[in-house]
Tab-separated table of C-alpha atoms and ligand atoms in Angstrom:
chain	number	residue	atom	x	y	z
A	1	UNK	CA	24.554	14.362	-22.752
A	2	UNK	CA	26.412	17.191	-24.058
A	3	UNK	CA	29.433	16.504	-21.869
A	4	UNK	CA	30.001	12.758	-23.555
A	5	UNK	CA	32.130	12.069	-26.419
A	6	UNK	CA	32.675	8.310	-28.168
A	7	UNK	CA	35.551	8.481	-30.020
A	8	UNK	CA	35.518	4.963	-32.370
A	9	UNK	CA	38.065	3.995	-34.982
A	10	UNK	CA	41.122	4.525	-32.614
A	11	UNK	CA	44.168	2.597	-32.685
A	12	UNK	CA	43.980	2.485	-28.877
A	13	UNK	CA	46.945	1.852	-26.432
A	14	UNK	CA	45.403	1.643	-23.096
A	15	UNK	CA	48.541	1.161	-20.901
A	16	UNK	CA	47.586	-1.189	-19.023
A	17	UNK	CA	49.987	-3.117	-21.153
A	18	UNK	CA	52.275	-3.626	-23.939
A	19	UNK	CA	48.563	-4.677	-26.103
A	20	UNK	CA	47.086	-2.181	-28.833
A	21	UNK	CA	43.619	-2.680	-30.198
A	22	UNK	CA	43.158	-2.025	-33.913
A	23	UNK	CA	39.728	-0.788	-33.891
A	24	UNK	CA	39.018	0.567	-30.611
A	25	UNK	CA	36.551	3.222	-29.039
A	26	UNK	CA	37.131	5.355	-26.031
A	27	UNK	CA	33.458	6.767	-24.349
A	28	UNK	CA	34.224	10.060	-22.471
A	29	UNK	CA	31.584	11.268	-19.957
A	30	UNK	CA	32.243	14.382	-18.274
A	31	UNK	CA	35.989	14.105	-16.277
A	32	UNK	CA	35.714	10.174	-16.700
A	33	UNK	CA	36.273	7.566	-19.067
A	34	UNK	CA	33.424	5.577	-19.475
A	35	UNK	CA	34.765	2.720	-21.745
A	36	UNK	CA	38.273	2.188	-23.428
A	37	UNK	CA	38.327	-1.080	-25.265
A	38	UNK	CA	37.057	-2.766	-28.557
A	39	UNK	CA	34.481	-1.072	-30.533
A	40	UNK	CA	32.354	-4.006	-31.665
A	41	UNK	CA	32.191	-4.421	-27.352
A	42	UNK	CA	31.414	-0.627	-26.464
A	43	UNK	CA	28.312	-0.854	-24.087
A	44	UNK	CA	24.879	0.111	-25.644
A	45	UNK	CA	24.651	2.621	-23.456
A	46	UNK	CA	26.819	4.666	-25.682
A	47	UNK	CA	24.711	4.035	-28.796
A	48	UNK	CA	23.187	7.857	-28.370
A	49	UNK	CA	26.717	9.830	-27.759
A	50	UNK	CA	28.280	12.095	-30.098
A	51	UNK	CA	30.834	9.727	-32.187
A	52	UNK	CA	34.014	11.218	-33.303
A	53	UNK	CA	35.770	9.034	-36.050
A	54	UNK	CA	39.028	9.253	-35.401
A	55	UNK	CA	40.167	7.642	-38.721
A	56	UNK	CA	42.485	5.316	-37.121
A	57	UNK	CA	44.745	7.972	-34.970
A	58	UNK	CA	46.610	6.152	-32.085
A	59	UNK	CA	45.264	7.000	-29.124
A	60	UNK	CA	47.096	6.756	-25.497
A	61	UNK	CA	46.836	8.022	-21.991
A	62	UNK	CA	48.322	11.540	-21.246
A	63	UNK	CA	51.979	11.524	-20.331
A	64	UNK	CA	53.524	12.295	-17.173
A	65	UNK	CA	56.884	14.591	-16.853
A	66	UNK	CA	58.004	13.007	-13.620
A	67	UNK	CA	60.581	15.495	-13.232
A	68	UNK	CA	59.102	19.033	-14.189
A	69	UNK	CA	60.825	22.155	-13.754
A	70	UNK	CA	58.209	24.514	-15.769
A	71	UNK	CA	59.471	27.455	-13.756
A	72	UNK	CA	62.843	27.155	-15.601
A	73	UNK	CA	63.152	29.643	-18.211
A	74	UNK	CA	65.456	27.659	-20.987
A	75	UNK	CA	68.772	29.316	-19.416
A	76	UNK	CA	71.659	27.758	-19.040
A	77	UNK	CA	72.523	25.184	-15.803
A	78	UNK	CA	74.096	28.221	-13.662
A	79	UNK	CA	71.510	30.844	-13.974
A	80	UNK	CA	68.258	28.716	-12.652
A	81	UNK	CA	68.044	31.746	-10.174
A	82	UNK	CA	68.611	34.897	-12.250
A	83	UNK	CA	65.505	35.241	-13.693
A	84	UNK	CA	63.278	37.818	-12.028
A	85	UNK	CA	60.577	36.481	-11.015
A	86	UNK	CA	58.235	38.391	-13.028
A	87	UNK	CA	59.882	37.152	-16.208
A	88	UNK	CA	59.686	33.580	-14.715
A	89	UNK	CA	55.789	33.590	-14.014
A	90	UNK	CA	55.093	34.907	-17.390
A	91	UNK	CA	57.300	32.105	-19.518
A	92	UNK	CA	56.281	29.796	-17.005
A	93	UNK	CA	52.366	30.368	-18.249
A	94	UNK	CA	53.848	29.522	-21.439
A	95	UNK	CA	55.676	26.408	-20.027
A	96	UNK	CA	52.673	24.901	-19.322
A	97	UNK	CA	51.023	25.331	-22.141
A	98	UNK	CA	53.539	23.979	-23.959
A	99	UNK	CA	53.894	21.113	-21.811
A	100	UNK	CA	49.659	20.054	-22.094
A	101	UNK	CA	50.498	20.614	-25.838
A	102	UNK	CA	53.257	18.565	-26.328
A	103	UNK	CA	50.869	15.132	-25.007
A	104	UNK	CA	51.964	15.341	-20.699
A	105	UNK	CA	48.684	15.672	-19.009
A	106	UNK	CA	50.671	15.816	-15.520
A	107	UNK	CA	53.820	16.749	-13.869
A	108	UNK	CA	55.903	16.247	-11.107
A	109	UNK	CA	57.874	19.133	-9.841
A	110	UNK	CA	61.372	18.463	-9.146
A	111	UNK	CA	62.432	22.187	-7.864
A	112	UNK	CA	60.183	25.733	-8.593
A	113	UNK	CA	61.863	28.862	-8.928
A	114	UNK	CA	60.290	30.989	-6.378
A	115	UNK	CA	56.635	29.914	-5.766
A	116	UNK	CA	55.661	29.638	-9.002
A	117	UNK	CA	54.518	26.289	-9.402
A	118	UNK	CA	52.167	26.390	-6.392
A	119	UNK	CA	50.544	29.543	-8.382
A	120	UNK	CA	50.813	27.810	-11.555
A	121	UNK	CA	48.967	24.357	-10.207
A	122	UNK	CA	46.383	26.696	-8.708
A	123	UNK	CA	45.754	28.399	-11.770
A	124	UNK	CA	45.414	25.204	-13.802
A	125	UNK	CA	43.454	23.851	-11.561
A	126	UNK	CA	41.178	26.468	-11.534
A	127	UNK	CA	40.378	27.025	-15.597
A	128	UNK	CA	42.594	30.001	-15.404
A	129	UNK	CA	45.616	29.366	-17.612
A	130	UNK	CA	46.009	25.794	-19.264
A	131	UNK	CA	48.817	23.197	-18.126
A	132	UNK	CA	49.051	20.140	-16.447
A	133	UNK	CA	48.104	18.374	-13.527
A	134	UNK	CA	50.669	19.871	-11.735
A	135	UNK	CA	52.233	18.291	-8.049
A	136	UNK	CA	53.785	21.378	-7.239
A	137	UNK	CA	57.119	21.548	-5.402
A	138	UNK	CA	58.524	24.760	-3.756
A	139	UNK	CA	62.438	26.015	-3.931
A	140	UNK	CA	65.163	23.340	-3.559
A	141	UNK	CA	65.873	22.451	0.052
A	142	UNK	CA	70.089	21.937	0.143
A	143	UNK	CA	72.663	22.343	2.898
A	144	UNK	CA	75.300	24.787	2.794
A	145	UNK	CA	77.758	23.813	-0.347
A	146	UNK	CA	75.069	21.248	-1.615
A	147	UNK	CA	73.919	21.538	-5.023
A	148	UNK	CA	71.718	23.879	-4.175
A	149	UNK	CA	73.941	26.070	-2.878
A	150	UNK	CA	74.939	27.490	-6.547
A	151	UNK	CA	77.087	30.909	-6.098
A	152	UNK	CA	80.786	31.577	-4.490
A	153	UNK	CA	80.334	33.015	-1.096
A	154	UNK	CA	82.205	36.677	-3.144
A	155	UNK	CA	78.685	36.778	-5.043
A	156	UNK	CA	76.204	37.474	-2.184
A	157	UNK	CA	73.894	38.720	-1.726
A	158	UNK	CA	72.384	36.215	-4.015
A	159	UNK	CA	68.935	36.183	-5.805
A	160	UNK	CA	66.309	34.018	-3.586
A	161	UNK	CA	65.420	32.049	-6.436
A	162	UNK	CA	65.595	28.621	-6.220
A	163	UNK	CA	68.086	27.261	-3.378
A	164	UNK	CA	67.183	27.370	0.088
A	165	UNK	CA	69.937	26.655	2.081
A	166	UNK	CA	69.263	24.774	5.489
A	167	UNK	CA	71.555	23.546	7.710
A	168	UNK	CA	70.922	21.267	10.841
A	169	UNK	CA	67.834	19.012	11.066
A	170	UNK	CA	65.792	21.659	12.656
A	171	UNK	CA	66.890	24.208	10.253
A	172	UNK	CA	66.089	21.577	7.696
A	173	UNK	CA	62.642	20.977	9.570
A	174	UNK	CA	61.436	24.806	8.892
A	175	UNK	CA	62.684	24.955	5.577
A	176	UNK	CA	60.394	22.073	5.046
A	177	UNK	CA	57.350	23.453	7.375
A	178	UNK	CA	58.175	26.759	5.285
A	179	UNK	CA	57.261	25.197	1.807
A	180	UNK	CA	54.255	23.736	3.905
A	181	UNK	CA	52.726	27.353	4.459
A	182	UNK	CA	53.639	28.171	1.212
A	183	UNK	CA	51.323	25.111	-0.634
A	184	UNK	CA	54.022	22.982	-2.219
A	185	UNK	CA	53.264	19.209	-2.586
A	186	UNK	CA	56.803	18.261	-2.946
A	187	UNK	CA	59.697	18.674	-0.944
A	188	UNK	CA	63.236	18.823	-3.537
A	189	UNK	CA	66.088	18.104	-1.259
A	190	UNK	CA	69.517	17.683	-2.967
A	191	UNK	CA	71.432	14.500	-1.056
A	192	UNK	CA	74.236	14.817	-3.430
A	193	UNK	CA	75.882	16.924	-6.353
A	194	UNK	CA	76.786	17.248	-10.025
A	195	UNK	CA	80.023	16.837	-11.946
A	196	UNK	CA	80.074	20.645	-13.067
A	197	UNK	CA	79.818	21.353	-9.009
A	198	UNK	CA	83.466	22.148	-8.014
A	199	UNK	CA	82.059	21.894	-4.547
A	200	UNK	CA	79.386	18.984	-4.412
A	201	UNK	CA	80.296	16.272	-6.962
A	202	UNK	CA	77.984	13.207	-7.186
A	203	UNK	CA	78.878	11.060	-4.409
A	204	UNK	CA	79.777	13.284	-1.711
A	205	UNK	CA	76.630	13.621	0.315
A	206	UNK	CA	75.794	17.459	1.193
A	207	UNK	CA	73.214	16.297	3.857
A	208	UNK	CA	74.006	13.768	7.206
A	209	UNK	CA	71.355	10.989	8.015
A	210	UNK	CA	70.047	12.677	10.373
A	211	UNK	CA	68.888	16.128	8.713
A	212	UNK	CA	67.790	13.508	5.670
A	213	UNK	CA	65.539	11.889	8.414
A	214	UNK	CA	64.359	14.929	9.972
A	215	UNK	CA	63.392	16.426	6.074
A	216	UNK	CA	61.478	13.420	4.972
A	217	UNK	CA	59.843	12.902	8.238
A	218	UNK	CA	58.858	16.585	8.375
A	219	UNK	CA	57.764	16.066	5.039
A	220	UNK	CA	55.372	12.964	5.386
A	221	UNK	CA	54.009	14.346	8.836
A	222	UNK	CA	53.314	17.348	6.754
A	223	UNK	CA	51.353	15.766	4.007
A	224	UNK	CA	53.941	16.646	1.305
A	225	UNK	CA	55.947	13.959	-0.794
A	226	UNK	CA	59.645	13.774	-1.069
A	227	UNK	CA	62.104	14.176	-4.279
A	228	UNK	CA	65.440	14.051	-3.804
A	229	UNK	CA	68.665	14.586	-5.932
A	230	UNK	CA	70.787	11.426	-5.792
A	231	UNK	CA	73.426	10.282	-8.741
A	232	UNK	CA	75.733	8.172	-6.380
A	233	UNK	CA	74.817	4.579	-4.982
A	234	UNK	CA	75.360	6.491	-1.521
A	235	UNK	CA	72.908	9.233	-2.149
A	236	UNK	CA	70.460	6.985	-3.492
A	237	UNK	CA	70.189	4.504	-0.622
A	238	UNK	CA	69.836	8.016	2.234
A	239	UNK	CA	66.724	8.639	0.258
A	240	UNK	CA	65.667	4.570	0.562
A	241	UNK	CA	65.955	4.254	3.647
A	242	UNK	CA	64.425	7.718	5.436
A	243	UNK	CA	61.392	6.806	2.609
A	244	UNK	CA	61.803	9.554	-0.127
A	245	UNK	CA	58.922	9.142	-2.373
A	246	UNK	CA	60.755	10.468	-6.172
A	247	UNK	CA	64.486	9.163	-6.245
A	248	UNK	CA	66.233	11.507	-9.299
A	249	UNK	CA	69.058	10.177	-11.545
A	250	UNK	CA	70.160	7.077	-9.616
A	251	UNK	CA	72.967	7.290	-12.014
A	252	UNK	CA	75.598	4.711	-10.219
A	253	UNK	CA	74.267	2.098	-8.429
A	254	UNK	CA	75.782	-0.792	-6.175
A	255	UNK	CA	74.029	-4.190	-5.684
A	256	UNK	CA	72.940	-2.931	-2.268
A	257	UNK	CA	71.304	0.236	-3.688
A	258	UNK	CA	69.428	-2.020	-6.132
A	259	UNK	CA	68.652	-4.194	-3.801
A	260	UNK	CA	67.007	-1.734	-1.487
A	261	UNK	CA	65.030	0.082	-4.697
A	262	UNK	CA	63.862	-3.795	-5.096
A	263	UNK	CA	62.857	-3.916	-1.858
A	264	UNK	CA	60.952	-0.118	-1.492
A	265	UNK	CA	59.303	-1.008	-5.246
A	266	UNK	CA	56.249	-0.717	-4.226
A	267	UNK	CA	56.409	2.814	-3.109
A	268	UNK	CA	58.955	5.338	-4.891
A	269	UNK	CA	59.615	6.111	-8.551
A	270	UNK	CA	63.389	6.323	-10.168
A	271	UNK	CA	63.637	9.006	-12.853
A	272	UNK	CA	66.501	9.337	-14.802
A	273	UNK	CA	66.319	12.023	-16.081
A	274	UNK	CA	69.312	11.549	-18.646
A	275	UNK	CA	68.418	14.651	-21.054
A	276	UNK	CA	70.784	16.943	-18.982
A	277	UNK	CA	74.015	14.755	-19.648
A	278	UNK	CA	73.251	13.719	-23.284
A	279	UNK	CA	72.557	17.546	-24.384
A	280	UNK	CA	75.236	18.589	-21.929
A	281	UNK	CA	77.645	16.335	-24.021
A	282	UNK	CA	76.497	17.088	-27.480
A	283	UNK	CA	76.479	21.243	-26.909
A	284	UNK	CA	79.378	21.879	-23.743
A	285	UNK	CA	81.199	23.701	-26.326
A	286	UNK	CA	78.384	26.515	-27.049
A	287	UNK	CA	78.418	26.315	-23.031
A	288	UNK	CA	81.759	26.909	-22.777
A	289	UNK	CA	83.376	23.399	-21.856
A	290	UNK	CA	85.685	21.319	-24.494
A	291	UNK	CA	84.650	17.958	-24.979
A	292	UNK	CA	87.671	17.022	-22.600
A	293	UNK	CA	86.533	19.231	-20.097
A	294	UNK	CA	82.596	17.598	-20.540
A	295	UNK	CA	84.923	14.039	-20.164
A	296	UNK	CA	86.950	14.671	-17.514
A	297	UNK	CA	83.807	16.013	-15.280
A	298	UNK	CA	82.488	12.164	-15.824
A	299	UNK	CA	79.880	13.071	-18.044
A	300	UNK	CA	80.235	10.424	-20.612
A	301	UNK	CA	80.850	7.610	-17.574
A	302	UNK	CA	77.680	8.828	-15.657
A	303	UNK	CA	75.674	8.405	-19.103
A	304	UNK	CA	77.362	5.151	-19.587
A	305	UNK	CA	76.402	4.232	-15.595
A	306	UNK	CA	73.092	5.114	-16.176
A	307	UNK	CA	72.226	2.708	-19.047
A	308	UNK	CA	73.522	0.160	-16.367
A	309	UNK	CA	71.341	1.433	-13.744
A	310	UNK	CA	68.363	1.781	-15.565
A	311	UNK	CA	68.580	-2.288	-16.865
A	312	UNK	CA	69.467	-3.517	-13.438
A	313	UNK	CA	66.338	-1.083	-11.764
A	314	UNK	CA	64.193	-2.467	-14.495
A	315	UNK	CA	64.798	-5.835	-14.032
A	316	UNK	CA	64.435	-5.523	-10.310
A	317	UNK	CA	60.577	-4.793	-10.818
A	318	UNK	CA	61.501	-0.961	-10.217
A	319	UNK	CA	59.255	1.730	-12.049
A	320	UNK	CA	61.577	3.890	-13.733
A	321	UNK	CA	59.694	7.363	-15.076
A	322	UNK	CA	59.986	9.322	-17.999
A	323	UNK	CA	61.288	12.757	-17.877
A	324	UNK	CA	63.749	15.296	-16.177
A	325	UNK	CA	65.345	18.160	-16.182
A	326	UNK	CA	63.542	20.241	-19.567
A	327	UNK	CA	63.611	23.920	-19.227
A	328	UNK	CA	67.714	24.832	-19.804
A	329	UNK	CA	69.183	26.311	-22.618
A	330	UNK	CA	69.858	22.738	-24.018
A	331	UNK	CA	66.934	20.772	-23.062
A	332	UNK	CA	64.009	23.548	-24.221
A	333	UNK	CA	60.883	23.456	-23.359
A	334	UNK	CA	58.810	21.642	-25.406
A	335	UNK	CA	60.935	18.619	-26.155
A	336	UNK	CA	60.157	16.792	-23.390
A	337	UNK	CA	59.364	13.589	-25.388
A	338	UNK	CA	62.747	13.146	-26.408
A	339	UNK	CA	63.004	11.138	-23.349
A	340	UNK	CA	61.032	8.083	-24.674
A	341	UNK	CA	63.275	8.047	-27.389
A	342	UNK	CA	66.231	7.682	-24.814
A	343	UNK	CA	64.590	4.915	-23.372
A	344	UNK	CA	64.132	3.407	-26.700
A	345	UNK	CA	67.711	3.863	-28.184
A	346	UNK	CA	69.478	4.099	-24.874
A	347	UNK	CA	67.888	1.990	-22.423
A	348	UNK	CA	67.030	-0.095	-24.783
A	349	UNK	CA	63.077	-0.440	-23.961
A	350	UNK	CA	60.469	-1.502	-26.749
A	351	UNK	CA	58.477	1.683	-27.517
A	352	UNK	CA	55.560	0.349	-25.595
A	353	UNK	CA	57.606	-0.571	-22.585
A	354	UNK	CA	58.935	3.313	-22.899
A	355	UNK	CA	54.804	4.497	-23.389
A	356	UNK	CA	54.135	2.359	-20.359
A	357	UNK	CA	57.080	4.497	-18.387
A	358	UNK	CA	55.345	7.322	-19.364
A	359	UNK	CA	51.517	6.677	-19.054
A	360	UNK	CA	51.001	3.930	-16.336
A	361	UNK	CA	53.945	4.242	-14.079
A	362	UNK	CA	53.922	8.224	-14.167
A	363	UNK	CA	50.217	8.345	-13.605
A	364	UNK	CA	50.841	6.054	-10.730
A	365	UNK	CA	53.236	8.583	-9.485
A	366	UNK	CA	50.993	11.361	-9.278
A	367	UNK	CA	48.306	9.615	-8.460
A	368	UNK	CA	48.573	6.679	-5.759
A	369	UNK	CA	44.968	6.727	-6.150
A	370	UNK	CA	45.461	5.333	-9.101
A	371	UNK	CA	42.647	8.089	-11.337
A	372	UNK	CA	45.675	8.692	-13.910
A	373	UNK	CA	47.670	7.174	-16.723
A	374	UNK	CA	46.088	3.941	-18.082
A	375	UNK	CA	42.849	4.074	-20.535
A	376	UNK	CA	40.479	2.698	-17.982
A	377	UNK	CA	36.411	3.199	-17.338
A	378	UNK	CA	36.381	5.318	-14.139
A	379	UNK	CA	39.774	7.222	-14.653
A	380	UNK	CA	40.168	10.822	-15.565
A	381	UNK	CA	39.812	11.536	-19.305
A	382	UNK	CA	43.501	12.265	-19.594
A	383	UNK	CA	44.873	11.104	-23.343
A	384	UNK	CA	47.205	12.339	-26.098
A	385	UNK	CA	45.619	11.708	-30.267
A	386	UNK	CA	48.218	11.134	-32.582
A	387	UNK	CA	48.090	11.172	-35.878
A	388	UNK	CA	51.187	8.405	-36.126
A	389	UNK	CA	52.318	5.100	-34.351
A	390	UNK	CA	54.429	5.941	-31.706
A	391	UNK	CA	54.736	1.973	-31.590
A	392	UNK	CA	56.794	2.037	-34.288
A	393	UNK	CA	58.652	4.969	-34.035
A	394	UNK	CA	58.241	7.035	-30.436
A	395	UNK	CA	59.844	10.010	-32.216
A	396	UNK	CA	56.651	10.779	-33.529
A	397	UNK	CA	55.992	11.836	-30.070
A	398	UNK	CA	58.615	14.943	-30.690
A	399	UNK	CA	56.432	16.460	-33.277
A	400	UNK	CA	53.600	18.875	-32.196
A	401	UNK	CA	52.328	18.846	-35.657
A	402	UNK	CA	51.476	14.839	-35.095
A	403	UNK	CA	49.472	15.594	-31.601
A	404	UNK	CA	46.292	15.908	-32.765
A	405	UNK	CA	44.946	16.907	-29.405
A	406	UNK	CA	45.204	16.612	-25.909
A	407	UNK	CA	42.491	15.951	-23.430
A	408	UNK	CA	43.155	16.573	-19.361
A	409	UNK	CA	39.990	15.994	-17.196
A	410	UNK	CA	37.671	15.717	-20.112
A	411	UNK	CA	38.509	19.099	-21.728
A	412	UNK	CA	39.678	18.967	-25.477
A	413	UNK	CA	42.356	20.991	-26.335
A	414	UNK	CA	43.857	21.622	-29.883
A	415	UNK	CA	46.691	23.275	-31.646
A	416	UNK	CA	48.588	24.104	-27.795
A	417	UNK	CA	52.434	23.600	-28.910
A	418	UNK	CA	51.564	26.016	-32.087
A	419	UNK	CA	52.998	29.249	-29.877
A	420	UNK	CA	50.665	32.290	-30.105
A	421	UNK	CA	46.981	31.277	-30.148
A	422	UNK	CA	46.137	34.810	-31.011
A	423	UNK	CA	48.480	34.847	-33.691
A	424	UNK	CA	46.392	34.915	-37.311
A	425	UNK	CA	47.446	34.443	-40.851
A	426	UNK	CA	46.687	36.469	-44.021
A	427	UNK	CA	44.159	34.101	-44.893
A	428	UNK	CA	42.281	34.584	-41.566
A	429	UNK	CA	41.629	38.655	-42.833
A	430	UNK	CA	39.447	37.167	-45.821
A	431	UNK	CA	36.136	38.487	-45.478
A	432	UNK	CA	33.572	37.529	-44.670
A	433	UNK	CA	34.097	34.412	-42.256
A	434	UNK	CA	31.081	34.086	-40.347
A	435	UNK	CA	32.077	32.753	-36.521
A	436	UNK	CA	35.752	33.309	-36.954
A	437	UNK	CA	37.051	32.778	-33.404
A	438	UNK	CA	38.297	36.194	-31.900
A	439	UNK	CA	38.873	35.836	-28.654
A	440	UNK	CA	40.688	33.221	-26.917
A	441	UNK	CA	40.648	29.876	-28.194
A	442	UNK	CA	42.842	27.824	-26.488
A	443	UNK	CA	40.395	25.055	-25.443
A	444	UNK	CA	38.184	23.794	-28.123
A	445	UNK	CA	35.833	21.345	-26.414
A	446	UNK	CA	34.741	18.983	-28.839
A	447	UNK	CA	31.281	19.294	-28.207
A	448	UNK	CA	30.088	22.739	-28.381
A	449	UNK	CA	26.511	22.702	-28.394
A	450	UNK	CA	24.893	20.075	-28.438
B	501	ZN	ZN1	66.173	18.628	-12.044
């Protein structure tokens, strides 16, 4: 028994819709959730398990970043690839954490500097360091002048950080087969640009049908999912219709982009990802751009677009994901729930159509399987404690001090987003303190002993 928990007196969101349930009790048993529902109907079976009153905390499923890039080490937009790699793997371990702390039980990789996420998911997965379920991708797969293709010719040779540049659908083929061998999940293949790019603006496609084809087929014969870059209406309907699995930005659509998305519903995800242009916008003068300059590059159109997008993708029936694009200089790690508030004050979603986004549709995404992101007996025990009502306000979500804790896979973690583990106060030198924690206590299971 010591492996169950019955947490009672919860303010439960279950996501498997819009509902909450005032006085509500969630029975952990190992990895799985036994029971998620009302208390007065928890199953007598439960009557002998540890109860944790939970006071009336809201309590949800874990959140999904649907567009991770842990390996990025808060620099700004042109440097993804300077880091050496040492310095990325070691911030990276620190990602994570941050990223189980701040209430997102999984990710989706959207580009890995190097090969760290594969090492990172494999140490998570493991027990080693904590983070995460992680669907690791490898470096981003771009033609020659695509996105990914970030330095003037004059600056080679160039780190081999995060672009690989492939040209040709056989070149495009072993690129793929490469992050194969190397254990990625996800294939990132950019289809189309960005409005700093001087040489791969959205809309102009940096990849032909054909090597588009030949990636995503590689990648499905291979076992690996797709995610590709794609703000125009152009770039968005290559990656319908060769059956990309993660569509990124979808920032300007046409009636025949939405219509395929309709159509393909029932098997890709749309993120956003709209952090990058609304922090881009509010701070291109510490980055060096005048507001003009942040204008005339279409910023303040695409974010305008995108509201439009989002509505029409919504109403079409397609699942549109939380997340994107966290780990620059102006979109730090650790803030990654400022997204549902973009959905809420931009998108204009109710905050439990945004924690849907977030729990049920992201959990979806990670898992076709369908283990992750709703409150469910049978699923994985993956779900955030908060000690506010992120119905009312999903800002709440923002503030590590207001997690209470974070379980992944049963495991009870506390006190993650806090920085340091190690780090003591004053008060902790106070002797005697019988069974003061020394080593490292970054997971506290709830039950200890018994
Ligand atoms: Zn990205």
């Amino acid at each position: 028994m010591s492996d169950q928990v019955l947490f009672t007196n919860a303010r439960l969101f279950t996501g498997v819709d819009e509902g909450v349930i005032d006085a509500g009790a969630v029975w952990v048993d190992g990895r799985y959730i036994r029971y998620a529902g009302l208390a007065a109907e928890t199953p007598s079976a439960a009557d002998g398990v540890r109860r944790v009153d939970l006071g009336g905390q809201f309590v949800m499923p874990g959140m999904t970043e649907s567009h991770a890039h842990i390996s990025y080490t808060n620099n700004g937009p042109g440097d993804l690839d300077k880091t050496p790699v040492e310095q990325a793997m070691v911030w990276s371990i620190d990602n994570a954490r941050l990223m189980l702390g701040s209430g997102f039980t999984s990710a989706i990789s959207f580009g890995s500097v190097h090969r760290i996420d594969v090492y990172l998911r494999d140490a998570i997965d493991k027990g080693v360091i904590v983070g995460p379920r992680l669907v690791a991708s490898g470096r981003d797969v771009g033609a020659t002048a695509s996105n990914a293709d970030l330095h003037p010719d004059h600056a080679r040779p160039q780190m081999e950080g995060l672009g690989m540049l492939a040209d040709g659908p056989w070149a495009v083929r072993k690129a793929v087969r490469t992050l194969r061998k190397n254990g990625a999940n996800v294939v990132k293949l950019f289809l189309d640009g960005e409005g700093l790019s001087n040489h791969a603006p959205p809309g102009e496609l940096t990849y032909t049908d054909e090597e588009v084809e030949a990636a995503i087929h590689e990648a499905h014969t291979r076992n690996m999912r797709v995610a590709t870059h794609s703000r125009s209406a152009a770039a968005v309907k290559q990656a319908v219709k060769f059956g990309a699995d993660f569509i990124g930005h979808a920032n300007y659509l046409d009636d025949e982009a939405v219509d395929m998305l309709r159509r393909a519903r029932d098997r890709l995800f749309v993120g956003p990802a709209i952090a990058w242009e609304i922090q881009f916008l509010a701070n291109c003068e510490s980055m060096g751009f005048t507001g003009e300059m942040a204008r005339n590059r279409g910023y303040e159109r695409e974010v305008e677009a995108t509201v439009d997008a989002v509505k029409r993708l919504r109403r079409a029936g397609v699942r549109v994901l939380i997340g994107g694009d966290y780990g620059l200089n102006i979109t730090p790690h650790g803030t990654y729930a400022r997204d549902l508030e973009y959905f809420v004050d931009l998108f204009g979603l109710s905050p439990a159509e945004a924690l849907l986004c977030a729990t049920r549709d992201g959990g979806a995404a990670v898992d076709p399987a369908g283990m992750l992101g709703t409150l469910e007996a049978g699923k994985y025990a993956d779900l955030v404690i908060v000690d506010g009502d992120p119905l009312a306000d999903v800002r709440v979500l923002q503030n590590h001090r207001r997690i209470t804790a974070v379980m992944k896979d049963g495991k009870f973690y506390r006190g993650l987003a806090r920085g340091n583990p190690y780090l003591a106060s004053p008060d902790d030198m106070a002797a005697p303190r019988p069974a003061a924690p020394a080593g490292p206590r970054l997971a506290e299971k709830v039950l200890a002993s018994d």
